[in-house]
Coordinates of C-alpha atoms in Angstrom, one line a residue:
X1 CA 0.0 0.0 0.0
X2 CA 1.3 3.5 -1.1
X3 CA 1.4 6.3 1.3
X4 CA 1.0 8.1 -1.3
X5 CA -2.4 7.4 -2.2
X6 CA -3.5 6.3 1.2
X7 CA -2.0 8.6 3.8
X8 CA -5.5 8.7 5.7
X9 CA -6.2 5.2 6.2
X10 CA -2.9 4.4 7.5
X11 CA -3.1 7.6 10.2
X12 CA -6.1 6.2 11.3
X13 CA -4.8 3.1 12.0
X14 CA -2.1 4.1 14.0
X15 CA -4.6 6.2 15.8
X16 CA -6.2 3.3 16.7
X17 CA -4.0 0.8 17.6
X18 CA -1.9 4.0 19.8
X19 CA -5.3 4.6 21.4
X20 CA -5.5 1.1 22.6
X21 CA -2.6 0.4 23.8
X22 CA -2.9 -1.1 27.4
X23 CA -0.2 -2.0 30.0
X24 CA -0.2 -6.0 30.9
X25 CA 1.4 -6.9 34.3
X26 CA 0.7 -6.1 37.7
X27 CA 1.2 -2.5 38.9
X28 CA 4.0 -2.3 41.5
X29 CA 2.1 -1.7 45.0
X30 CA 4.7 0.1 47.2
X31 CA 5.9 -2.4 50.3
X32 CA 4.5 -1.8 53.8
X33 CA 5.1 -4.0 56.9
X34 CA 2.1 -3.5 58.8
X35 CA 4.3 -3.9 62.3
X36 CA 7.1 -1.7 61.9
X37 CA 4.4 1.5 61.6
X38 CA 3.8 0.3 66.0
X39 CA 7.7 -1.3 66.1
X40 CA 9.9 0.3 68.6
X41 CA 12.9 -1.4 70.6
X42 CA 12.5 -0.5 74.6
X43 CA 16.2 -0.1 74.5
X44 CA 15.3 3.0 72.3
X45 CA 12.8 4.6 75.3
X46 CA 15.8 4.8 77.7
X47 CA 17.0 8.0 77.6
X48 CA 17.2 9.8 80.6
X49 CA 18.5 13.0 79.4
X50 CA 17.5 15.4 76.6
X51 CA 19.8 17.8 74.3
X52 CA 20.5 18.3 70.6
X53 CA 21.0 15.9 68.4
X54 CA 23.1 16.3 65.4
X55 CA 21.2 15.6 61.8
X56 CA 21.4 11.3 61.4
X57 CA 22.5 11.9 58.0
X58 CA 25.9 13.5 59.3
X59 CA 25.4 11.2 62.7
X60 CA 29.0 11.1 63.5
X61 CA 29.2 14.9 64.8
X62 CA 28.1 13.4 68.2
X63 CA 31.9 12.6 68.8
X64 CA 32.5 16.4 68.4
X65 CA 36.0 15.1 66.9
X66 CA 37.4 17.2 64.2
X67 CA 39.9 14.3 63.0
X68 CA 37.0 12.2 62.2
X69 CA 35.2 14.8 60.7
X70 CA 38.5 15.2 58.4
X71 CA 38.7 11.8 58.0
X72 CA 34.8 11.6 57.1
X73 CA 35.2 14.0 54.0
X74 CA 38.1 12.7 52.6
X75 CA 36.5 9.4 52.3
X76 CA 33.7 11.1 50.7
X77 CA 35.9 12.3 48.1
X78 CA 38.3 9.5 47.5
X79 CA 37.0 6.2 48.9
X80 CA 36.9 3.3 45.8
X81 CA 33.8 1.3 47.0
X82 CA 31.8 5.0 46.8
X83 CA 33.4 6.1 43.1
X84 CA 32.1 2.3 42.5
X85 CA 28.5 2.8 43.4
X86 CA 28.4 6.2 42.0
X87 CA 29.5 4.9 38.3
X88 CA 27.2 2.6 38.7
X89 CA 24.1 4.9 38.9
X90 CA 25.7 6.2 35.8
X91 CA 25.4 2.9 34.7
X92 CA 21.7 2.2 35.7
X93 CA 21.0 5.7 34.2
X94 CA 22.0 4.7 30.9
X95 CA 20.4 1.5 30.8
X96 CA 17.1 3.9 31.4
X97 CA 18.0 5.8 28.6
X98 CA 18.3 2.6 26.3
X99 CA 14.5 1.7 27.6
X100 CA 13.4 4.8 26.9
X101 CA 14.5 4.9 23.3
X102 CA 11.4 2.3 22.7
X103 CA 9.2 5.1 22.4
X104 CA 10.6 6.1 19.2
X105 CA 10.5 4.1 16.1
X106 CA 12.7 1.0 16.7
X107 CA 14.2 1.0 13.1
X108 CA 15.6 4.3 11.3
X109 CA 17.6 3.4 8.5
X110 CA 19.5 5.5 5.8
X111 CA 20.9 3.6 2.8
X112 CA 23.0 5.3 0.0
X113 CA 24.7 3.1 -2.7
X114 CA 26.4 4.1 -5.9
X115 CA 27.6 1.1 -8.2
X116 CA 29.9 1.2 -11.1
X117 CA 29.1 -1.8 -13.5
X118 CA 31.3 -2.5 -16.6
X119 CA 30.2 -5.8 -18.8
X120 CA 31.7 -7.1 -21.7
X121 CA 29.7 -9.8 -24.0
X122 CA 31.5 -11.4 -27.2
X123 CA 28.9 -12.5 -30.1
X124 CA 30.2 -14.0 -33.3
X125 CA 29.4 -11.0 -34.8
X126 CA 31.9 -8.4 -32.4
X127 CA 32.9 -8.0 -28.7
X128 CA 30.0 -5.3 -26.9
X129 CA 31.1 -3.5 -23.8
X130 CA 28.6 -1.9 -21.8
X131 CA 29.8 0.3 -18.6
X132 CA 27.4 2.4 -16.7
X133 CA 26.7 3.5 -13.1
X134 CA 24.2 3.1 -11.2
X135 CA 22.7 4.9 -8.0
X136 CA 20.0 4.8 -5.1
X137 CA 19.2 6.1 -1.8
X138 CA 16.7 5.2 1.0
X139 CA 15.3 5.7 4.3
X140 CA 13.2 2.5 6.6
X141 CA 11.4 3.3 9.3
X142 CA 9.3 0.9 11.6
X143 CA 7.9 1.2 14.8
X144 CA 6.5 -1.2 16.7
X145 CA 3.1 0.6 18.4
X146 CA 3.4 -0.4 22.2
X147 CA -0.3 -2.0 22.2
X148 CA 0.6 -4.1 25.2
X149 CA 3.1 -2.0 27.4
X150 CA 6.2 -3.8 26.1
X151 CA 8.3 -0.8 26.5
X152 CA 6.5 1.5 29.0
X153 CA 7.0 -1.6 31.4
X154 CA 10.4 -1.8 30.3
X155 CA 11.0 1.8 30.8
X156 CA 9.1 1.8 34.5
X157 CA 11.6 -1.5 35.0
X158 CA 14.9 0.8 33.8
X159 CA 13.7 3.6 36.0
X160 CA 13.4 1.7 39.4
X161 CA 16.6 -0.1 38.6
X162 CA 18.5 3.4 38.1
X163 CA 16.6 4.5 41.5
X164 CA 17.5 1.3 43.1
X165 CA 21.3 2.3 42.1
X166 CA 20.8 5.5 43.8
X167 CA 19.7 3.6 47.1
X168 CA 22.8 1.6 47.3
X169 CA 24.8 4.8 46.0
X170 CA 23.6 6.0 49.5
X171 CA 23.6 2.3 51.3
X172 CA 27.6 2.5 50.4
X173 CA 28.2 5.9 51.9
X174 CA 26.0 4.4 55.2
X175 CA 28.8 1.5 55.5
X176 CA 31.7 3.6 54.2
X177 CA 30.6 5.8 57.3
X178 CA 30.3 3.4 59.9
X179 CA 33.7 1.0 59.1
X180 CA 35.9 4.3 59.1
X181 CA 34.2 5.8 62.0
X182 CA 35.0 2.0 63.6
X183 CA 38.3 1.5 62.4
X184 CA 39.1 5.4 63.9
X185 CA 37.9 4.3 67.1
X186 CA 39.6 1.0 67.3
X187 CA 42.7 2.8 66.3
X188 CA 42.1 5.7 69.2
X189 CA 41.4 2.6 71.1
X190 CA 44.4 0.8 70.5
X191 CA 46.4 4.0 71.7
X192 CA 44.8 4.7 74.7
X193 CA 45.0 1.0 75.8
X194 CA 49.0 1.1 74.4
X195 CA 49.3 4.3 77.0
X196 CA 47.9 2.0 79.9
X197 CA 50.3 -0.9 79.5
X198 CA 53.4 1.7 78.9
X199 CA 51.4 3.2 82.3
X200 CA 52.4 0.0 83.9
X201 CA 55.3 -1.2 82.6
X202 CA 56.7 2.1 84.1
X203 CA 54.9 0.7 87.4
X204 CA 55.7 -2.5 87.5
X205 CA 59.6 -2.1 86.3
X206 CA 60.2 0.3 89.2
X207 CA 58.7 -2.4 91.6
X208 CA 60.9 -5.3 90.2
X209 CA 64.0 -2.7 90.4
X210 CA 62.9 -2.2 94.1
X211 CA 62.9 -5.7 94.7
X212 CA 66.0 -6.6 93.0
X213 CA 67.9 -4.0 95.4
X214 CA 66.1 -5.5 98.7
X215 CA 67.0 -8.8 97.5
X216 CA 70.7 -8.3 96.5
X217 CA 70.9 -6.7 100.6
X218 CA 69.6 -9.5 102.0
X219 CA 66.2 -8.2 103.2
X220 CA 64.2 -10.3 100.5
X221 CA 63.9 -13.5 99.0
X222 CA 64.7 -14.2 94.9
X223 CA 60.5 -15.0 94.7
X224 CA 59.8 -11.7 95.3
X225 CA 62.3 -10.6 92.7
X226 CA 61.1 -13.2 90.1
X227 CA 57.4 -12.6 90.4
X228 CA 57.9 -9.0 89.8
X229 CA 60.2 -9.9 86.6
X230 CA 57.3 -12.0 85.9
X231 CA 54.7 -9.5 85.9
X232 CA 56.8 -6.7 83.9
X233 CA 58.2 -8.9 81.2
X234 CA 54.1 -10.2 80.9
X235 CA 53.3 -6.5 80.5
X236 CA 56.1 -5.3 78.2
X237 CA 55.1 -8.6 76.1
X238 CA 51.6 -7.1 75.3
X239 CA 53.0 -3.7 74.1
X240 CA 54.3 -4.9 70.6
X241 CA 50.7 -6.4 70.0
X242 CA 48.8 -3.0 70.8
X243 CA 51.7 -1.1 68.6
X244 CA 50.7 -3.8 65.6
X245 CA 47.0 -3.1 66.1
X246 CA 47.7 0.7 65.8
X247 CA 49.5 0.1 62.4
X248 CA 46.6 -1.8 61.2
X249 CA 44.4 0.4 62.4
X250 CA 46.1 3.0 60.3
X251 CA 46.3 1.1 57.2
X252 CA 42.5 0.5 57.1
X253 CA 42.0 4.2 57.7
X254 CA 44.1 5.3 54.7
X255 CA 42.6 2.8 52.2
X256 CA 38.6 4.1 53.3
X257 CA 39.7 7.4 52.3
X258 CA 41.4 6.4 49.5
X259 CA 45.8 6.9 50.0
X260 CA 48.1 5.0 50.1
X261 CA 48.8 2.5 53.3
X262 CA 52.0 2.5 55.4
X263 CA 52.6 6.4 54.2
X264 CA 52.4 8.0 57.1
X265 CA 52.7 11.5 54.8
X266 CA 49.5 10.7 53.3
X267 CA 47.3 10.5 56.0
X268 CA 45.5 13.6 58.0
X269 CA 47.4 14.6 61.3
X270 CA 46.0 12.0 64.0
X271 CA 47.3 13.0 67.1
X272 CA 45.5 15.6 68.1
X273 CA 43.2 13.5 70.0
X274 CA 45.7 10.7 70.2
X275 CA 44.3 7.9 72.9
X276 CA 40.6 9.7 73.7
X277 CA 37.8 7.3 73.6
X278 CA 34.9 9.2 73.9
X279 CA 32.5 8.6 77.1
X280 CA 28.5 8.0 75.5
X281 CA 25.8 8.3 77.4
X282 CA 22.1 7.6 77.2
X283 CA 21.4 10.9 75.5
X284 CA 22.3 9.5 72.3
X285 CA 19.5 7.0 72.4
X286 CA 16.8 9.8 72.3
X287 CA 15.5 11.5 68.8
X288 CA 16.5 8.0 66.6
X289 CA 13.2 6.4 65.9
X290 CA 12.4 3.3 64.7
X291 CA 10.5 4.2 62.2
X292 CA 13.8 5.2 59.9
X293 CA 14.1 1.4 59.4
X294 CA 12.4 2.1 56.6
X295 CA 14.8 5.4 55.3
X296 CA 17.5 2.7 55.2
X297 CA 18.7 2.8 51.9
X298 CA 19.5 -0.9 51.8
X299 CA 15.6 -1.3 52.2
X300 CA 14.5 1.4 49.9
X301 CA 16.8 -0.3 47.5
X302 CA 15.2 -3.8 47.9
X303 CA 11.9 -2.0 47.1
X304 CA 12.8 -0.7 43.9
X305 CA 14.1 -4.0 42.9
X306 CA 10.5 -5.4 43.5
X307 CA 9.2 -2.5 41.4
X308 CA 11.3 -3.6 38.7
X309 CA 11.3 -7.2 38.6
X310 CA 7.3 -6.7 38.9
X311 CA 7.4 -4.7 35.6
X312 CA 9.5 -7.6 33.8
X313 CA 6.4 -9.5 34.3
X314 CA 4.4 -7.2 32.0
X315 CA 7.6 -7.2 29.8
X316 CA 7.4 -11.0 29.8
X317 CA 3.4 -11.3 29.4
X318 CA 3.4 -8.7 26.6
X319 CA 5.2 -11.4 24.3
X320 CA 1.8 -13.9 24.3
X321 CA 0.4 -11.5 21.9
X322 CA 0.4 -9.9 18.6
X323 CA 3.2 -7.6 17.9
X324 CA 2.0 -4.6 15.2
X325 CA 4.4 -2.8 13.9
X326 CA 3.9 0.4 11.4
X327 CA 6.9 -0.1 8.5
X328 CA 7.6 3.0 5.8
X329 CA 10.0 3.0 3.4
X330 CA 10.9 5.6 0.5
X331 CA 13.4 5.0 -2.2
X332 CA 15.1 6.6 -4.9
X333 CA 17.1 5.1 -7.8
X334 CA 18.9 6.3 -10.9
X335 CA 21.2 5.2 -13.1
X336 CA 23.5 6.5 -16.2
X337 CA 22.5 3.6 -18.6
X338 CA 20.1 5.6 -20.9
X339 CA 17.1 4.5 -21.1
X340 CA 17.1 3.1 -17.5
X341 CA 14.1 5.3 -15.6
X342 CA 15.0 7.6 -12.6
X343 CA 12.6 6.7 -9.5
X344 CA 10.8 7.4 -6.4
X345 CA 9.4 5.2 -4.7
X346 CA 6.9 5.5 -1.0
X347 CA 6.0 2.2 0.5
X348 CA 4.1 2.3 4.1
X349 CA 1.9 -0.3 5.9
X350 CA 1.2 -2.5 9.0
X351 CA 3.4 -5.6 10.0
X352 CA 1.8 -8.5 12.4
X353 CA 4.0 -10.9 14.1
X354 CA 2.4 -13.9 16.1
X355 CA 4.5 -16.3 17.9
X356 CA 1.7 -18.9 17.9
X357 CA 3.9 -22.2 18.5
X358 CA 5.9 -21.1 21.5
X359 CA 5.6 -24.7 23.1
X360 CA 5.0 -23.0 26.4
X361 CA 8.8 -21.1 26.4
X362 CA 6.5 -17.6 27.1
X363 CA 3.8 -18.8 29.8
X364 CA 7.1 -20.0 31.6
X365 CA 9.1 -17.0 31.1
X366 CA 6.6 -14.9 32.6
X367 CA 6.3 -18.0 35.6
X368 CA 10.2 -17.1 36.1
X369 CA 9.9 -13.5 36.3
X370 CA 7.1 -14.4 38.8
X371 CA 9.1 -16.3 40.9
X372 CA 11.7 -14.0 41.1
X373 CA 9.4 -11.1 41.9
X374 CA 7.9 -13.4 45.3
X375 CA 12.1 -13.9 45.8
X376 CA 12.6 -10.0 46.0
X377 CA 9.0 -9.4 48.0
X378 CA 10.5 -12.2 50.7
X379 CA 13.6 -10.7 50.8
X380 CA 12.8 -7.7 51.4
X381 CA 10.5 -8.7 54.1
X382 CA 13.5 -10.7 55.8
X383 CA 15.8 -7.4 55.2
X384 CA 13.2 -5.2 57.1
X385 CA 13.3 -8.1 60.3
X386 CA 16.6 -8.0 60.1
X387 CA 17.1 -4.1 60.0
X388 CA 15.2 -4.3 63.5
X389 CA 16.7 -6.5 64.7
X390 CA 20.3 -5.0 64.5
X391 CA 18.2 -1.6 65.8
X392 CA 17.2 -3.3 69.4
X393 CA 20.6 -5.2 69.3
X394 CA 22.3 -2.1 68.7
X395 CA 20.4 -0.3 71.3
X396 CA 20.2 -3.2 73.9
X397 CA 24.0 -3.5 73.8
X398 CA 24.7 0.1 74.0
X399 CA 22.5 0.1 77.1
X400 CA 24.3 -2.9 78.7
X401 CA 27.8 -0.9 78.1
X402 CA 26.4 2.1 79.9
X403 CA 25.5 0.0 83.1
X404 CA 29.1 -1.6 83.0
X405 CA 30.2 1.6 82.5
X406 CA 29.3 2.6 86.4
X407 CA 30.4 -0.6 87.7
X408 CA 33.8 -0.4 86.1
X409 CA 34.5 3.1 87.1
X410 CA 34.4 2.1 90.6
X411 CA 36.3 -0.9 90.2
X412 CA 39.0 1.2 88.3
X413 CA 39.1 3.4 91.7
X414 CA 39.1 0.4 94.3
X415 CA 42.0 -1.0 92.0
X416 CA 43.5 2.2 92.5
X417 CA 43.2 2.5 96.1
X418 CA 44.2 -1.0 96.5
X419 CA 47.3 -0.5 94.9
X420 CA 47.9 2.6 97.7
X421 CA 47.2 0.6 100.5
X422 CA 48.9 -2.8 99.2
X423 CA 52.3 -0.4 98.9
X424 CA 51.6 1.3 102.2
X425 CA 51.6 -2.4 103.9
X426 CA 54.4 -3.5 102.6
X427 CA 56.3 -0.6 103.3
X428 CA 55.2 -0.7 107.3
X429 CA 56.4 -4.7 106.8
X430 CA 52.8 -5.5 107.3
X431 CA 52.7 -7.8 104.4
X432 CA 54.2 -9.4 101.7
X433 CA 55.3 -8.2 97.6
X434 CA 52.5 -10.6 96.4
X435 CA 50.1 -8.1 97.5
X436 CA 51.3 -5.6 95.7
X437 CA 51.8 -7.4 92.7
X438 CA 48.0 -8.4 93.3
X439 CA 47.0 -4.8 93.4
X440 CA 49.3 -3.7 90.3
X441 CA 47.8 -7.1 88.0
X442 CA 44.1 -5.8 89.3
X443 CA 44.5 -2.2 88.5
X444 CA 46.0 -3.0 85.3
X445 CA 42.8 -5.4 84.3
X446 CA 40.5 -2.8 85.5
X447 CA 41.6 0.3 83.7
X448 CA 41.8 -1.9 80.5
X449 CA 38.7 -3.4 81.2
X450 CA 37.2 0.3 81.6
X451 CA 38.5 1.5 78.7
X452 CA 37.5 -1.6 76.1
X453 CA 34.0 -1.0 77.7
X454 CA 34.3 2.5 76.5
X455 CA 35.3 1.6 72.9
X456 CA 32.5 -0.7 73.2
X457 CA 30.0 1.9 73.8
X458 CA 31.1 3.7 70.9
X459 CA 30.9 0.7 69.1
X460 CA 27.2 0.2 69.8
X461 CA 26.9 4.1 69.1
X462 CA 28.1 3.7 65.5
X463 CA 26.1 0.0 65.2
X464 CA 22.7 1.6 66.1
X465 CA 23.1 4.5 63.8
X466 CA 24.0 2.4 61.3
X467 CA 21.2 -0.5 61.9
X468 CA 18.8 3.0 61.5
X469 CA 20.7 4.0 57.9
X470 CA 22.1 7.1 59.2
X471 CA 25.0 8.6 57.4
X472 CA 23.7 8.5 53.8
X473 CA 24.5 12.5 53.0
X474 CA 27.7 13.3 51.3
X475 CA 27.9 17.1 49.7
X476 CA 30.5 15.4 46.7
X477 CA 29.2 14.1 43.5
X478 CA 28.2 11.1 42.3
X479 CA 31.4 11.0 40.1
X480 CA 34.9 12.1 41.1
X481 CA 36.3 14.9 39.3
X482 CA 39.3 12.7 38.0
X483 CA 37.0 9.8 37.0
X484 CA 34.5 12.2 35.1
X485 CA 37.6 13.8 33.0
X486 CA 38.4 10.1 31.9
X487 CA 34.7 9.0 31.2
X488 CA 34.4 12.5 29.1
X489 CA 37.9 12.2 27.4
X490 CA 36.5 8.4 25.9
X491 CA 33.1 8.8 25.7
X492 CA 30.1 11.6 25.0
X493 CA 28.2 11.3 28.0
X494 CA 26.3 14.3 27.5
X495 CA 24.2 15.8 31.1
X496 CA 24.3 12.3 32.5
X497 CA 27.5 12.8 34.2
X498 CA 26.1 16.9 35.9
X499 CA 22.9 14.6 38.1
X500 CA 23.7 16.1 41.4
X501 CA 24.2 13.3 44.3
X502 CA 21.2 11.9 45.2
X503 CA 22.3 11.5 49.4
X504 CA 21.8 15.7 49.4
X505 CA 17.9 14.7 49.2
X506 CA 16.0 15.9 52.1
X507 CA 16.6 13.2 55.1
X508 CA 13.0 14.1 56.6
X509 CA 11.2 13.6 52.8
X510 CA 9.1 10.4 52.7
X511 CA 9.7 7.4 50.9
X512 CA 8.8 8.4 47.3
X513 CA 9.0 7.1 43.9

């Protein structure tokens, strides 16, 4: 059929078939668990004191430690895992622009060809050559009308998949935030805990050299002199350990914000709060609901995986029925041969395509995709559980460390005391070296003891905020400036690569899609 002489009939059919189009598949309902809207740990009711709180996206400023703050940003800037999830985004974002192109004609094709053709025939009569050339151009076009939804469900699968990659853009800045803030800590930890044992070395080496003098005059025995050895050389032992712990710490610290490890020249200035482990108290506990479980990006992720697997099934069904597809074509030939015809030519109609005999393959492709949508609907069920429970773990163990805290206080200061009165008794001859060495062993367990209860607290701090998806802001874009002068040096990327960072969303806007 010419579109030529039928330009009406064809327009109305379109019109038609565009006007019917209808979207198969289920529509993607957005997830709710009924029990988290009434959920709430009791460990979360316990605080007993109330003051500011700093914004859960930037949680860590409860420290009130610059370093980490430092430390925080530079990450933001140069950690690999992040510059990872952000190209991916980039990725996803992409993929939606290929699903989107389905809304345009699927075929556009331009065709120019110019042929030279030289023939030579031999007849009893005389040798003819004939030489000519010969020319043509033309443009296809066809486009598949989206009767069934084929590519709108495709395109609504793309676009959750590319918000999905934003979620996990901002799950990786939620664990980027809590390992360094961890592995600063353990380090601060490390140092403090190094200063106690250097603490008692110092102690415990001026008791053995007491006891070595007494014993080479006579007024003590070698056991006293031996068991204070004993205790020193025990002490000094543990030193190297602590020291190694420190180096690792530091290693882990330069790789999360991306320098190199073992170069001490790369890494911030630490030691301005060298060995302070911060004391937490219950205050922290207040203004974190539970209700964030569900601002966790790890779960707003696993919804918008549901939301596109669920419009895969539509993708899937759409293939049990006719495909119609609108074809045009217009051509143009010529040729220097006389008496061979210039021409224009304007061809335009409807295409149907069936796959009648599928054998099953399609009812069971959209089974699969069915399947995997109930996989990602449990899953994400399981993910919301679990999100809770590493909330009330979180907060439960925070609470216990805050009750030890008391207890271990006081045993720190009865260790101390001991000590005084253990060397006092000795002194007067009132008792023996072993109960000194008692007191110095106890003191030293009890202001280690103290302070590992302290880095466990902080511990718990950084756990709970992180069980509630805090941390997810970062003011740097999605793609590092280096990385984007590489991608744009290769490749025309276009505006994709300007999208602002999706973490510098609103943390008090509602779940939306």
């Amino acid at each position: 059929m010419s579109l030529s002489t039928c330009p009406n009939r064809v327009l109305l059919i379109g019109a038609l078939c565009l006007g019917g189009c209808v979207r198969l598949g289920p529509n993607f309902q957005p997830q709710r668990e009924p029990w988290v809207e009434h959920w709430n740990s009791p460990a979360l009711d316990q605080a007993v004191e109330t003051r500011s709180q700093p914004d859960i996206r930037q949680w860590w400023r409860v420290f009130a430690d610059p370093t980490l703050e430092g430390l925080m940003a530079e990450a933001d800037a140069h950690n690999a895992s992040l510059q990872v999830a952000g190209l991916r985004v980039m990725e996803a974002r992409a993929q939606l622009g290929i699903a989107q192109s389905g809304r345009y004609p699927q075929v556009q094709i331009a065709s120019a060809d110019v042929l030279y053709r030289d023939r030579k025939v031999t007849t009893p009569e005389a040798p003819q050559t004939s030489s000519f050339w010969q020319y043509s151009a033309g443009f296809d076009i066809g486009w598949e009308v989206d009767f069934w939804g084929r590519f709108s469900r495709a395109i609504e699968s793309a676009d959750a998949a590319w918000l999905a990659a934003k979620a996990n853009y901002e799950d990786a800045l939620v664990l980027l935030h809590a390992q360094l803030a961890q592995s600063y800590f353990a380090l601060r930890t490390a140092e403090a805990r190094l200063h106690i044992a250097r603490d008692n070395a110092r102690l415990q080496k001026r008791s053995y050299e007491i006891t070595e003098r007494l014993f080479k005059s006579g007024e003590t025995d070698e056991l006293d002199v031996q068991q204070a050895k004993t205790q020193y050389v025990s002490t000094l032992s543990s030193i190297p350990d602590l020291e190694s712990q420190i180096m690792r710490s530091r290693n882990a610290l330069a790789v999360l914000i991306g320098h190199t490890p073992g170069n001490r020249a790369e890494l911030p200035d630490l030691t301005e709060k060298e060995g302070v482990v911060p004391l937490v108290d219950r205050a922290v506990l207040q203004d974190v609901p539970a209700n964030l479980l569900l601002r966790r990006p790890d779960i707003r992720a696993a919804e918008q995986k549901i939301a596109a697997q669920s419009a895969l099934i539509g993708v899937a069904q759409a293939d049990l029925y006719p495909s119609l597809t609108l074809l045009g074509s217009i051509g143009w030939s010529a040729g220097s041969l006389a008496g061979i015809p210039n021409g224009l030519s304007v061809i335009g109609g409807p295409s149907l395509r069936w796959n009648v005999f599928d054998h099953g393959a399609i009812k069971n492709n959209v089974r699969v995709q069915d399947a995997r949508l109930q996989q990602l609907i449990v899953v994400y069920r399981d993910d919301v559980r679990q999100a809770a429970r590493e909330a009330d773990d979180a907060a439960s163990d925070l609470n216990k460390s805050l009750e030890r805290e008391a207890l271990l206080r006081d045993a720190k200061q009865a260790a101390k005391r001991s000590l005084t009165l253990a060397n006092a008794l000795y002194r007067e001859g009132y008792s023996d070296f072993q109960r000194v060495l008692d007191a110095q062993r106890a003191l030293a367990t009890q202001e280690d003891a103290y302070l590992v209860n302290r880095s466990n607290a902080v511990s718990d701090v950084i756990a709970l905020y992180k069980a509630l998806g805090g941390g997810w802001y970062s003011d740097q874009p999605l793609i590092d400036p280096a990385s984007r002068k590489q991608m744009q040096k290769r490749t025309d990327w276009g505006q994709l690569l300007d999208e602002p960072a999706s973490s510098s969303a609103n943390a008090s806007s509602p779940l939306q899609r």
